[in-house]
């Protein structure tokens, strides 16, 4: 289950290494390209370096993929049993004959092939060769639509045809349609009475031999029973309820290996979280990425700041990268979560954050196909929907502060009084539940196998790949914009960004050329600008350094406070971070739950706050060379790595 391919080239501390082979399931052998020195390394150590950005992969590909057009399936629901049998018989003849190439055979061999198929269907007299060719011609002339060969045997003999006069049928249909449109409840007796009165009124204007016959009550009951169930449901309960009851719940698309399809969706968790002082902040949103083949959780993001584009980026980033922070952040739990890697397809909801141009561009640049589930069709991504219910019902509802699924079930307690978990504590508990319970317990949809077992088996056959460096991932998972370069730099979101490289690049571009810009909504302190000459992104700092580290919403709030012209001199001299902290604390200390929720969103409290890589010390091997000979000397050099952004 090696994440590295044989002969793959990687960079460690600026030196190139070639992957020689996997020693065992935990160790890989590397060869330094400069001198051929062989060294053995643990997979866990290399993955930790990769997440911190110390190990770079040269496998940075960006394929552009397209969705294949699909065709609606043909259905035989409206056919009778005899017609269905005859239709299947016709299809079997065409498929079987085409499979053996009978249509290109001589006539005698063609008839022999037809006779062989007829014996399979226990037919004494097989269909004539002309009949077979007519079926094939119909199929081809209708654009290879199988409906062209559907049997019409049900239409023989007038089966299902009304024996009443056309004028009586019109009165029946009109009365039924009017009743269904005008009333929520009805009965066959009521409609029969209406029809009787209408016919009686018309008969008074006719001579006796032209009188219309009044249909029986049983006729009206049969007409109602033959009415489309969907239309009846619409009349009784409305379109929305009818769509829910008659939603297509067919089998979801099958997958053959891990990371073929990853489903992602948001949900508000049924629990209230508090801050460090025990003040209730509200219900956090969870953004979950679920791997369809193994049902393993690939990515998880918790947020009190809403479920926008940044939540999608954070969940996908968590899904792509190894969870190397577990050993440092949850030392006492000994958790293992080896699920990560590049999916082929990400199946998303139809929320505006998933349709955002930034998300579409990021997936394209990462070489991932982005698909959207059908509107109001949960079965398209049924596995993540089911996991969300499992998470809430099997785990969240057992925690203090749970709101349960419905208000009517909260009897005898108040969630606000029992809430005691912070967002960090909730994230820790969910990690524990996923790794030690959900991933390990038998899953009915997997044939009673544990999700992690299916993942490990699939990872041996299709090892997860690291296709792009962490810095590149962070750049792609940022908002997309275009902007012109002015003489003072780039003006974006009321902030100005500039450095020497940006102003130099402006000289080499045509006048009024707009460049591609990536900006992180969680930090307005910098942006990334695409250099069309070097074909790479480079970082440009905010000219006003005090806004570094603030989110876009926090920066706007600070500017709004300053624009009020507060007479307090201390406020005008306060830093942006101080003003932002004052705004946040004022909202969090409010007695109104709505204001506290707004304060939590403004503070941008998410699970990213406590998942960063810790500062570590690592020994770096330094090679010294003399004029006479090359001597390899290992120096113990302490190198500090800051928190991963």
Coordinates of C-alpha atoms in Angstrom, one line a residue:
X1 CA 0.0 0.0 0.0
X2 CA 2.9 2.3 -0.9
X3 CA 1.9 5.9 -1.9
X4 CA 5.0 6.1 -4.0
X5 CA 5.6 4.4 -7.4
X6 CA 8.7 2.5 -8.3
X7 CA 11.3 4.8 -10.0
X8 CA 9.3 7.9 -8.9
X9 CA 11.3 11.1 -8.4
X10 CA 10.8 13.1 -5.2
X11 CA 12.6 16.1 -3.7
X12 CA 13.7 16.2 0.0
X13 CA 15.3 19.4 1.3
X14 CA 16.2 20.3 -2.3
X15 CA 17.9 17.0 -3.1
X16 CA 16.4 14.6 -5.7
X17 CA 15.7 11.0 -4.7
X18 CA 14.5 8.0 -6.7
X19 CA 12.1 5.4 -5.2
X20 CA 13.9 2.1 -5.5
X21 CA 11.5 -0.3 -3.9
X22 CA 9.2 -1.0 -0.9
X23 CA 11.1 -3.0 1.8
X24 CA 7.9 -4.0 3.5
X25 CA 4.4 -2.5 4.2
X26 CA 5.9 0.3 6.4
X27 CA 9.4 1.0 4.8
X28 CA 10.6 2.3 1.4
X29 CA 14.1 2.5 0.0
X30 CA 15.3 5.7 -1.6
X31 CA 18.4 6.4 -3.8
X32 CA 19.9 9.9 -3.7
X33 CA 20.4 11.0 -7.3
X34 CA 23.5 13.0 -6.7
X35 CA 25.7 10.1 -5.4
X36 CA 23.5 7.0 -5.4
X37 CA 23.4 6.7 -1.6
X38 CA 20.7 4.3 -0.5
X39 CA 18.6 5.0 2.6
X40 CA 15.5 3.4 4.2
X41 CA 12.6 5.5 5.4
X42 CA 9.3 4.9 7.1
X43 CA 6.1 5.8 5.1
X44 CA 4.8 7.7 8.0
X45 CA 7.9 10.0 8.2
X46 CA 7.7 10.7 4.5
X47 CA 4.0 11.4 4.5
X48 CA 4.6 13.8 7.4
X49 CA 7.3 15.6 5.4
X50 CA 4.9 15.8 2.4
X51 CA 2.1 17.4 4.5
X52 CA 4.6 20.0 5.9
X53 CA 5.9 20.8 2.4
X54 CA 9.4 19.4 2.9
X55 CA 8.9 16.5 0.5
X56 CA 7.9 17.6 -3.0
X57 CA 6.5 15.3 -5.7
X58 CA 7.3 15.9 -9.4
X59 CA 4.0 14.1 -10.3
X60 CA 2.1 17.3 -10.9
X61 CA -0.4 16.7 -13.7
X62 CA -3.5 18.6 -14.6
X63 CA -5.6 16.6 -17.1
X64 CA -8.8 18.1 -18.5
X65 CA -11.6 15.6 -18.4
X66 CA -15.2 15.8 -19.8
X67 CA -18.4 14.1 -18.7
X68 CA -19.8 11.5 -21.1
X69 CA -23.4 12.1 -22.3
X70 CA -26.0 9.8 -20.8
X71 CA -29.3 8.4 -22.1
X72 CA -32.5 7.9 -20.2
X73 CA -33.3 4.2 -19.8
X74 CA -36.2 2.5 -21.7
X75 CA -38.9 1.2 -19.4
X76 CA -41.6 -1.4 -20.0
X77 CA -43.9 -0.5 -17.1
X78 CA -46.9 0.3 -19.3
X79 CA -46.8 -3.1 -21.1
X80 CA -48.7 -6.1 -20.1
X81 CA -47.1 -9.4 -19.1
X82 CA -47.6 -10.9 -22.6
X83 CA -46.2 -7.8 -24.3
X84 CA -43.2 -7.7 -21.9
X85 CA -42.5 -11.4 -22.7
X86 CA -42.7 -10.7 -26.4
X87 CA -40.5 -7.6 -26.1
X88 CA -37.8 -9.5 -24.2
X89 CA -38.0 -12.3 -26.8
X90 CA -37.4 -9.8 -29.6
X91 CA -34.5 -8.1 -27.8
X92 CA -32.9 -11.5 -27.1
X93 CA -33.1 -12.5 -30.8
X94 CA -31.5 -9.2 -31.9
X95 CA -28.7 -9.3 -29.3
X96 CA -27.9 -13.0 -29.7
X97 CA -27.8 -12.8 -33.5
X98 CA -25.7 -9.6 -33.4
X99 CA -23.3 -11.2 -31.0
X100 CA -22.5 -14.1 -33.3
X101 CA -22.5 -11.9 -36.4
X102 CA -25.5 -13.7 -38.0
X103 CA -26.5 -10.5 -39.9
X104 CA -23.4 -10.9 -42.1
X105 CA -23.9 -14.7 -42.6
X106 CA -25.4 -16.4 -45.6
X107 CA -29.1 -16.8 -45.5
X108 CA -29.0 -20.5 -44.7
X109 CA -26.7 -20.0 -41.7
X110 CA -28.8 -17.1 -40.6
X111 CA -31.9 -19.3 -40.5
X112 CA -30.0 -21.9 -38.6
X113 CA -29.0 -19.4 -36.0
X114 CA -32.6 -18.2 -35.6
X115 CA -33.7 -21.8 -35.1
X116 CA -31.2 -22.3 -32.3
X117 CA -32.5 -19.3 -30.5
X118 CA -36.1 -20.5 -31.0
X119 CA -35.3 -23.8 -29.3
X120 CA -34.1 -21.8 -26.3
X121 CA -37.5 -20.1 -26.1
X122 CA -39.3 -23.4 -26.7
X123 CA -40.9 -22.1 -29.9
X124 CA -42.1 -24.6 -32.4
X125 CA -42.2 -22.0 -35.3
X126 CA -39.4 -19.5 -35.1
X127 CA -39.9 -16.0 -36.4
X128 CA -39.3 -15.5 -40.2
X129 CA -36.0 -14.0 -41.3
X130 CA -37.9 -11.0 -42.7
X131 CA -39.5 -10.4 -39.3
X132 CA -36.0 -10.3 -37.7
X133 CA -34.7 -7.9 -40.3
X134 CA -37.8 -5.7 -39.8
X135 CA -37.1 -5.5 -36.0
X136 CA -33.5 -4.5 -36.7
X137 CA -34.5 -1.9 -39.2
X138 CA -37.0 -0.3 -36.8
X139 CA -34.2 -0.2 -34.1
X140 CA -31.7 1.5 -36.4
X141 CA -34.1 4.0 -38.0
X142 CA -35.1 5.2 -34.5
X143 CA -31.5 6.0 -33.5
X144 CA -30.8 2.7 -31.9
X145 CA -33.7 3.2 -29.4
X146 CA -34.8 -0.1 -28.0
X147 CA -38.4 1.3 -27.7
X148 CA -38.8 0.8 -31.4
X149 CA -39.0 -3.0 -30.9
X150 CA -41.5 -2.9 -28.0
X151 CA -44.4 -5.3 -28.6
X152 CA -47.8 -3.7 -29.4
X153 CA -49.7 -6.9 -28.6
X154 CA -51.7 -5.2 -25.8
X155 CA -53.5 -3.1 -28.4
X156 CA -55.2 -6.1 -30.1
X157 CA -58.9 -6.7 -29.7
X158 CA -59.7 -3.3 -28.1
X159 CA -58.4 -4.3 -24.6
X160 CA -58.8 -1.4 -22.3
X161 CA -61.0 0.5 -24.8
X162 CA -64.1 2.3 -23.5
X163 CA -67.5 0.9 -24.6
X164 CA -69.2 4.1 -23.7
X165 CA -69.9 6.9 -26.1
X166 CA -67.2 9.5 -26.7
X167 CA -69.5 12.2 -25.2
X168 CA -69.9 10.2 -22.0
X169 CA -66.2 9.6 -21.8
X170 CA -65.6 13.3 -22.2
X171 CA -68.0 14.1 -19.3
X172 CA -66.3 11.5 -17.1
X173 CA -62.8 12.8 -17.8
X174 CA -63.9 16.4 -17.3
X175 CA -65.6 15.6 -14.0
X176 CA -62.6 13.7 -12.6
X177 CA -60.1 16.4 -13.7
X178 CA -62.2 19.2 -12.2
X179 CA -62.7 17.3 -8.9
X180 CA -58.9 16.5 -8.6
X181 CA -58.0 20.2 -9.3
X182 CA -60.6 21.8 -7.0
X183 CA -60.6 19.5 -4.0
X184 CA -58.1 17.8 -1.6
X185 CA -60.4 15.0 -0.7
X186 CA -63.1 13.2 -2.9
X187 CA -64.8 9.9 -3.3
X188 CA -66.1 7.9 -6.3
X189 CA -69.7 8.3 -5.1
X190 CA -69.3 12.1 -5.2
X191 CA -67.9 12.1 -8.7
X192 CA -70.5 9.5 -9.9
X193 CA -73.3 11.8 -8.6
X194 CA -71.8 14.8 -10.4
X195 CA -71.7 12.8 -13.7
X196 CA -75.2 11.5 -13.2
X197 CA -76.6 15.0 -12.8
X198 CA -74.7 16.3 -15.9
X199 CA -76.0 13.5 -18.1
X200 CA -79.5 13.9 -16.8
X201 CA -79.5 17.6 -17.6
X202 CA -78.2 16.9 -21.2
X203 CA -80.8 14.1 -21.7
X204 CA -83.6 16.5 -21.0
X205 CA -82.7 18.2 -24.3
X206 CA -82.6 15.0 -26.4
X207 CA -85.2 12.5 -27.6
X208 CA -85.3 9.2 -25.8
X209 CA -83.4 7.1 -28.3
X210 CA -80.5 9.6 -28.2
X211 CA -80.2 9.6 -24.4
X212 CA -76.7 9.1 -23.0
X213 CA -76.2 6.1 -20.8
X214 CA -75.2 6.8 -17.2
X215 CA -72.0 4.9 -16.3
X216 CA -72.0 2.7 -13.3
X217 CA -70.3 3.5 -10.0
X218 CA -67.8 0.7 -10.7
X219 CA -66.8 2.3 -13.9
X220 CA -66.0 5.5 -12.1
X221 CA -64.0 3.6 -9.5
X222 CA -62.0 1.9 -12.3
X223 CA -61.3 5.2 -14.0
X224 CA -60.0 6.7 -10.7
X225 CA -57.9 3.6 -10.1
X226 CA -56.4 3.9 -13.6
X227 CA -55.5 7.5 -13.0
X228 CA -51.8 8.3 -12.6
X229 CA -50.9 7.9 -9.0
X230 CA -48.5 10.8 -9.3
X231 CA -51.3 13.1 -10.5
X232 CA -53.6 11.9 -7.7
X233 CA -50.8 12.6 -5.1
X234 CA -50.3 16.1 -6.6
X235 CA -54.0 16.8 -6.3
X236 CA -54.1 15.6 -2.7
X237 CA -50.8 16.8 -1.2
X238 CA -49.2 19.2 -3.7
X239 CA -46.2 18.9 -6.1
X240 CA -43.5 18.9 -3.4
X241 CA -44.9 16.0 -1.5
X242 CA -45.6 14.1 -4.7
X243 CA -42.0 14.6 -5.8
X244 CA -40.8 13.2 -2.5
X245 CA -43.1 10.2 -2.6
X246 CA -42.4 9.3 -6.2
X247 CA -38.7 10.1 -6.3
X248 CA -36.6 7.7 -8.3
X249 CA -34.8 5.4 -5.8
X250 CA -33.0 3.2 -8.3
X251 CA -29.6 1.7 -7.6
X252 CA -26.7 4.2 -7.4
X253 CA -23.9 4.0 -9.8
X254 CA -21.5 1.1 -9.1
X255 CA -17.7 1.7 -8.7
X256 CA -14.9 -0.9 -9.1
X257 CA -12.1 0.6 -7.0
X258 CA -11.4 3.1 -4.3
X259 CA -11.3 6.8 -5.1
X260 CA -13.3 6.3 -8.2
X261 CA -16.1 8.5 -6.8
X262 CA -16.1 10.7 -3.6
X263 CA -19.3 12.2 -2.5
X264 CA -19.4 15.5 -0.6
X265 CA -22.1 17.3 1.3
X266 CA -22.9 19.7 4.2
X267 CA -25.1 19.1 7.2
X268 CA -25.8 21.0 10.4
X269 CA -24.9 18.7 13.3
X270 CA -27.7 18.1 15.8
X271 CA -25.7 19.5 18.8
X272 CA -24.9 22.9 20.3
X273 CA -21.3 23.8 21.1
X274 CA -19.9 26.3 23.5
X275 CA -16.9 28.5 23.8
X276 CA -14.1 28.3 26.4
X277 CA -16.3 30.1 28.9
X278 CA -19.3 27.8 28.4
X279 CA -21.4 30.3 26.4
X280 CA -23.5 28.5 23.7
X281 CA -22.4 29.5 20.2
X282 CA -24.8 27.4 18.1
X283 CA -24.9 24.3 15.8
X284 CA -21.7 23.7 13.8
X285 CA -21.8 22.7 10.1
X286 CA -20.0 19.5 9.0
X287 CA -18.7 19.2 5.5
X288 CA -18.0 15.5 4.8
X289 CA -16.3 13.7 1.9
X290 CA -17.1 10.0 1.7
X291 CA -15.4 7.5 -0.5
X292 CA -18.1 5.4 -2.2
X293 CA -16.3 2.1 -2.7
X294 CA -15.2 1.5 0.9
X295 CA -17.7 3.9 2.6
X296 CA -14.7 5.4 4.5
X297 CA -14.7 9.0 5.5
X298 CA -12.0 10.7 3.4
X299 CA -12.4 14.3 4.6
X300 CA -14.1 16.1 7.5
X301 CA -14.5 19.8 8.2
X302 CA -16.4 21.4 11.1
X303 CA -17.3 25.1 11.1
X304 CA -19.3 27.7 12.9
X305 CA -18.6 30.1 10.1
X306 CA -21.1 28.6 7.7
X307 CA -20.8 26.2 4.8
X308 CA -19.5 28.2 2.0
X309 CA -16.8 27.7 -0.6
X310 CA -14.0 27.7 2.1
X311 CA -15.7 24.8 3.9
X312 CA -15.7 22.9 0.6
X313 CA -12.0 23.6 0.1
X314 CA -11.1 22.6 3.6
X315 CA -13.0 19.3 3.4
X316 CA -11.4 18.5 0.0
X317 CA -7.9 19.4 1.3
X318 CA -8.4 17.2 4.3
X319 CA -9.5 14.4 1.9
X320 CA -6.5 14.7 -0.4
X321 CA -3.7 14.9 2.2
X322 CA -2.5 12.3 4.7
X323 CA -3.8 12.8 8.3
X324 CA -0.4 13.1 9.8
X325 CA -1.5 15.5 12.5
X326 CA -3.3 12.6 14.4
X327 CA -0.2 11.4 16.3
X328 CA 0.6 14.9 17.6
X329 CA -2.8 16.3 18.2
X330 CA -4.4 13.1 19.7
X331 CA -1.4 11.5 21.4
X332 CA -3.5 9.6 24.0
X333 CA -6.0 8.1 21.5
X334 CA -3.6 6.3 19.1
X335 CA -5.8 6.8 16.1
X336 CA -5.1 5.5 12.6
X337 CA -6.8 7.2 9.6
X338 CA -5.0 6.1 6.5
X339 CA -7.6 7.3 4.0
X340 CA -6.4 10.0 1.6
X341 CA -5.6 10.5 -2.1
X342 CA -6.8 11.9 -5.4
X343 CA -10.3 10.9 -6.4
X344 CA -11.3 10.5 -10.0
X345 CA -14.7 12.1 -9.5
X346 CA -16.2 14.3 -6.8
X347 CA -20.0 14.1 -6.7
X348 CA -21.4 17.3 -5.2
X349 CA -24.7 18.8 -4.1
X350 CA -26.3 21.6 -6.1
X351 CA -25.6 24.3 -3.5
X352 CA -24.2 27.6 -4.8
X353 CA -20.9 27.0 -3.0
X354 CA -20.3 23.9 -5.1
X355 CA -21.2 25.7 -8.4
X356 CA -18.8 28.5 -7.5
X357 CA -16.3 29.3 -10.3
X358 CA -13.5 28.8 -7.8
X359 CA -14.5 25.3 -6.9
X360 CA -14.9 24.3 -10.6
X361 CA -11.5 25.8 -11.5
X362 CA -9.8 24.1 -8.5
X363 CA -11.1 20.7 -9.4
X364 CA -10.1 21.2 -13.0
X365 CA -6.5 22.2 -12.1
X366 CA -6.2 19.2 -9.7
X367 CA -7.3 16.8 -12.5
X368 CA -10.5 15.8 -10.7
X369 CA -13.9 15.5 -12.5
X370 CA -16.6 17.6 -10.8
X371 CA -20.1 16.2 -11.1
X372 CA -23.4 17.4 -9.6
X373 CA -26.2 15.3 -8.3
X374 CA -29.6 15.7 -9.7
X375 CA -31.7 18.4 -8.1
X376 CA -33.8 17.1 -5.2
X377 CA -32.5 13.6 -5.8
X378 CA -30.7 12.4 -2.7
X379 CA -30.2 8.9 -4.2
X380 CA -27.6 10.2 -6.6
X381 CA -25.2 10.6 -3.6
X382 CA -27.1 8.3 -1.2
X383 CA -24.0 7.1 0.6
X384 CA -22.9 10.4 2.1
X385 CA -26.6 11.2 2.9
X386 CA -26.8 7.9 4.8
X387 CA -23.6 8.5 6.6
X388 CA -24.8 11.9 7.7
X389 CA -27.9 10.3 9.3
X390 CA -25.7 7.6 10.9
X391 CA -23.4 10.3 12.3
X392 CA -26.2 12.2 13.8
X393 CA -28.4 9.3 15.0
X394 CA -25.7 6.9 16.2
X395 CA -23.3 9.3 17.7
X396 CA -24.3 13.0 17.9
X397 CA -27.6 12.3 19.6
X398 CA -25.8 10.6 22.5
X399 CA -23.7 13.6 23.4
X400 CA -24.6 16.3 25.9
X401 CA -26.1 19.4 24.2
X402 CA -27.8 17.4 21.4
X403 CA -30.8 19.0 19.8
X404 CA -32.0 15.6 18.4
X405 CA -33.6 15.5 14.9
X406 CA -36.9 17.3 15.7
X407 CA -38.2 19.8 18.2
X408 CA -41.0 17.4 19.2
X409 CA -38.4 14.9 20.4
X410 CA -36.8 17.3 22.9
X411 CA -39.1 16.5 25.8
X412 CA -37.9 17.0 29.4
X413 CA -34.6 18.8 28.7
X414 CA -33.1 21.9 27.1
X415 CA -30.2 21.5 24.8
X416 CA -28.8 24.9 25.8
X417 CA -28.6 23.9 29.5
X418 CA -26.8 20.6 28.7
X419 CA -24.3 21.9 26.1
X420 CA -20.7 21.7 27.3
X421 CA -18.5 20.6 24.3
X422 CA -16.3 23.1 22.5
X423 CA -15.8 22.8 18.7
X424 CA -12.3 21.3 19.4
X425 CA -13.7 18.7 21.8
X426 CA -16.4 17.8 19.4
X427 CA -13.9 17.4 16.6
X428 CA -11.8 15.1 18.8
X429 CA -14.8 12.9 19.7
X430 CA -15.8 12.6 16.0
X431 CA -12.3 11.6 15.1
X432 CA -12.4 8.9 17.8
X433 CA -15.8 7.7 16.6
X434 CA -14.8 7.5 12.9
X435 CA -11.5 5.8 13.5
X436 CA -12.4 3.4 16.3
X437 CA -16.0 2.6 15.6
X438 CA -17.4 3.5 12.2
X439 CA -14.4 2.4 10.2
X440 CA -14.1 -0.9 12.1
X441 CA -17.6 -2.1 12.5
X442 CA -19.3 -4.4 9.9
X443 CA -21.2 -2.5 7.2
X444 CA -24.3 -4.1 5.7
X445 CA -23.7 -2.4 2.3
X446 CA -20.3 -4.0 2.1
X447 CA -21.4 -7.6 2.8
X448 CA -20.7 -7.2 6.6
X449 CA -17.1 -6.1 6.0
X450 CA -15.6 -3.2 7.8
X451 CA -15.0 0.0 5.7
X452 CA -11.3 0.2 6.6
X453 CA -10.8 -3.4 5.5
X454 CA -12.3 -2.6 2.0
X455 CA -10.2 0.5 1.9
X456 CA -6.9 -1.4 2.7
X457 CA -7.7 -4.1 0.2
X458 CA -8.4 -1.4 -2.5
X459 CA -5.3 0.5 -1.5
X460 CA -3.1 -2.5 -2.2
X461 CA -4.5 -2.8 -5.7
X462 CA -4.8 1.0 -6.4
X463 CA -2.4 2.8 -4.0
X464 CA -3.5 6.4 -3.3
X465 CA -1.3 8.9 -5.2
X466 CA 0.1 12.3 -4.2
X467 CA -0.3 14.1 -7.5
X468 CA 0.5 17.7 -6.4
X469 CA 2.6 19.5 -3.8
X470 CA 0.9 20.9 -0.7
X471 CA 1.7 24.5 -1.6
X472 CA 0.1 24.0 -5.0
X473 CA -3.0 22.5 -3.4
X474 CA -3.3 25.5 -1.1
X475 CA -3.1 27.9 -4.1
X476 CA -5.7 26.0 -6.0
X477 CA -8.0 25.9 -3.0
X478 CA -8.5 29.6 -3.0
X479 CA -11.0 32.0 -4.6
X480 CA -10.5 32.8 -8.3
X481 CA -10.5 36.4 -9.7
X482 CA -9.1 38.4 -12.5
X483 CA -7.6 41.9 -12.0
X484 CA -5.6 44.5 -13.9
X485 CA -2.2 45.5 -12.5
X486 CA -2.2 49.2 -11.7
X487 CA 0.9 51.4 -11.1
X488 CA 0.4 50.8 -7.4
X489 CA -0.3 47.1 -7.6
X490 CA -3.5 45.1 -7.6
X491 CA -6.7 46.4 -6.0
X492 CA -8.8 43.5 -4.8
X493 CA -11.6 43.5 -2.2
X494 CA -10.7 47.1 -1.2
X495 CA -7.1 46.0 -0.4
X496 CA -4.0 46.8 -2.4
X497 CA -1.3 44.2 -3.0
X498 CA 2.1 44.9 -4.5
X499 CA 5.7 43.8 -4.6
X500 CA 8.7 44.3 -6.9
X501 CA 8.1 41.1 -9.0
X502 CA 4.5 42.2 -9.6
X503 CA 5.4 45.7 -10.8
X504 CA 8.2 44.2 -12.9
X505 CA 5.8 41.8 -14.5
X506 CA 3.5 44.7 -15.4
X507 CA 6.1 46.1 -17.7
X508 CA 6.3 42.8 -19.8
X509 CA 2.5 42.6 -20.3
X510 CA 0.3 44.4 -22.9
X511 CA -1.5 47.5 -21.6
X512 CA -4.7 46.8 -19.6
X513 CA -4.0 43.1 -19.4
X514 CA -5.9 41.3 -16.6
X515 CA -4.1 38.6 -14.7
X516 CA -5.5 35.6 -12.8
X517 CA -5.5 36.0 -9.1
X518 CA -6.1 33.5 -6.3
X519 CA -7.1 34.9 -2.9
X520 CA -7.8 33.1 0.4
X521 CA -10.9 34.4 2.1
X522 CA -9.4 33.3 5.4
X523 CA -6.4 35.5 5.1
X524 CA -6.4 38.9 3.2
X525 CA -2.8 39.4 4.1
X526 CA -1.7 38.0 0.7
X527 CA -2.8 36.8 -2.7
X528 CA -1.3 34.6 -5.4
X529 CA -0.8 36.0 -8.9
X530 CA -0.3 34.0 -12.1
X531 CA 2.8 34.9 -14.0
X532 CA 2.1 34.1 -17.7
X533 CA 5.8 34.3 -18.5
X534 CA 7.1 31.9 -15.9
X535 CA 3.8 30.0 -15.8
X536 CA 3.6 29.9 -12.1
X537 CA 1.8 31.5 -9.2
X538 CA 3.8 33.8 -6.9
X539 CA 2.7 35.4 -3.6
X540 CA 2.0 39.1 -3.3
X541 CA 1.6 40.7 0.2
X542 CA -1.0 43.2 1.3
X543 CA 0.4 46.7 1.5
X544 CA -1.4 47.2 4.8
X545 CA 0.4 44.5 6.9
X546 CA -1.9 44.8 9.9
X547 CA -4.7 43.0 8.0
X548 CA -2.6 39.8 7.7
X549 CA -4.3 36.9 9.3
X550 CA -7.8 38.4 9.1
X551 CA -10.6 36.9 7.0
X552 CA -12.3 38.9 4.4
X553 CA -15.4 39.4 6.6
X554 CA -13.2 40.4 9.5
X555 CA -11.4 42.9 7.4
X556 CA -14.6 44.4 6.1
X557 CA -16.0 44.7 9.7
X558 CA -12.8 46.5 10.8
X559 CA -13.0 49.0 7.9
X560 CA -16.6 49.6 8.6
X561 CA -15.9 50.4 12.3
X562 CA -13.1 52.8 11.3
X563 CA -15.3 54.5 8.8
X564 CA -17.9 55.3 11.5
X565 CA -15.5 58.0 12.7
X566 CA -15.5 57.0 16.3
X567 CA -14.4 60.0 18.4
X568 CA -12.6 57.7 20.8
X569 CA -8.9 58.3 20.0
X570 CA -7.9 54.9 21.2
X571 CA -10.2 53.2 18.6
X572 CA -8.7 55.2 15.7
X573 CA -5.2 54.2 16.9
X574 CA -6.1 50.5 17.5
X575 CA -4.8 47.8 15.2
X576 CA -7.0 45.9 12.9
X577 CA -6.7 42.7 15.0
X578 CA -7.6 44.6 18.2
X579 CA -10.7 46.1 16.5
X580 CA -11.7 42.7 15.2
X581 CA -11.3 41.1 18.6
X582 CA -13.5 43.8 20.1
X583 CA -16.2 43.2 17.5
X584 CA -16.1 39.4 18.1
X585 CA -16.1 39.5 21.9
X586 CA -19.0 42.0 21.9
X587 CA -21.1 39.6 19.8
X588 CA -20.1 36.5 21.8
X589 CA -21.1 38.1 25.1
X590 CA -24.5 39.1 23.9
X591 CA -27.6 37.5 25.5
X592 CA -29.2 36.9 22.1
X593 CA -28.4 33.5 20.5
X594 CA -28.5 35.2 17.1
X595 CA -25.8 37.6 18.0
X596 CA -23.6 34.8 19.5
X597 CA -24.0 32.8 16.3
X598 CA -23.0 35.9 14.3
X599 CA -20.0 36.3 16.6
X600 CA -18.9 32.7 16.1
X601 CA -19.2 33.1 12.3
X602 CA -17.2 36.4 12.5
X603 CA -14.5 34.7 14.6
X604 CA -14.2 32.0 11.9
X605 CA -14.2 29.1 14.3
X606 CA -13.5 25.9 12.4
X607 CA -11.8 22.6 12.9
X608 CA -8.7 24.0 11.0
X609 CA -7.8 26.0 14.1
X610 CA -6.5 22.9 15.9
X611 CA -5.4 20.5 13.1
X612 CA -2.2 22.2 12.1
X613 CA 1.1 20.4 12.1
X614 CA 3.0 21.0 15.3
X615 CA 6.5 22.5 15.4
X616 CA 9.1 19.7 15.1
X617 CA 12.8 19.3 15.1
X618 CA 14.3 17.0 12.5
X619 CA 17.9 16.1 11.7
X620 CA 19.0 17.1 8.2
X621 CA 21.8 15.2 6.5
X622 CA 24.4 17.6 5.1
X623 CA 27.0 16.4 2.6
X624 CA 30.4 18.1 2.6
X625 CA 32.9 17.6 -0.3
X626 CA 36.6 18.2 -0.3
X627 CA 38.9 18.5 -3.3
X628 CA 40.4 15.1 -2.8
X629 CA 37.4 13.0 -1.9
X630 CA 33.8 13.2 -1.1
X631 CA 33.1 12.8 2.6
X632 CA 29.5 12.3 3.9
X633 CA 29.1 13.9 7.3
X634 CA 25.9 14.0 9.3
X635 CA 25.3 17.1 11.3
X636 CA 22.6 17.5 13.8
X637 CA 20.9 20.6 12.6
X638 CA 17.7 21.7 14.3
X639 CA 15.1 22.8 11.8
X640 CA 11.9 24.3 12.9
X641 CA 8.7 23.9 10.9
X642 CA 5.9 26.2 11.7
X643 CA 2.2 25.5 11.6
X644 CA 0.9 24.4 8.3
X645 CA -1.6 26.8 6.8

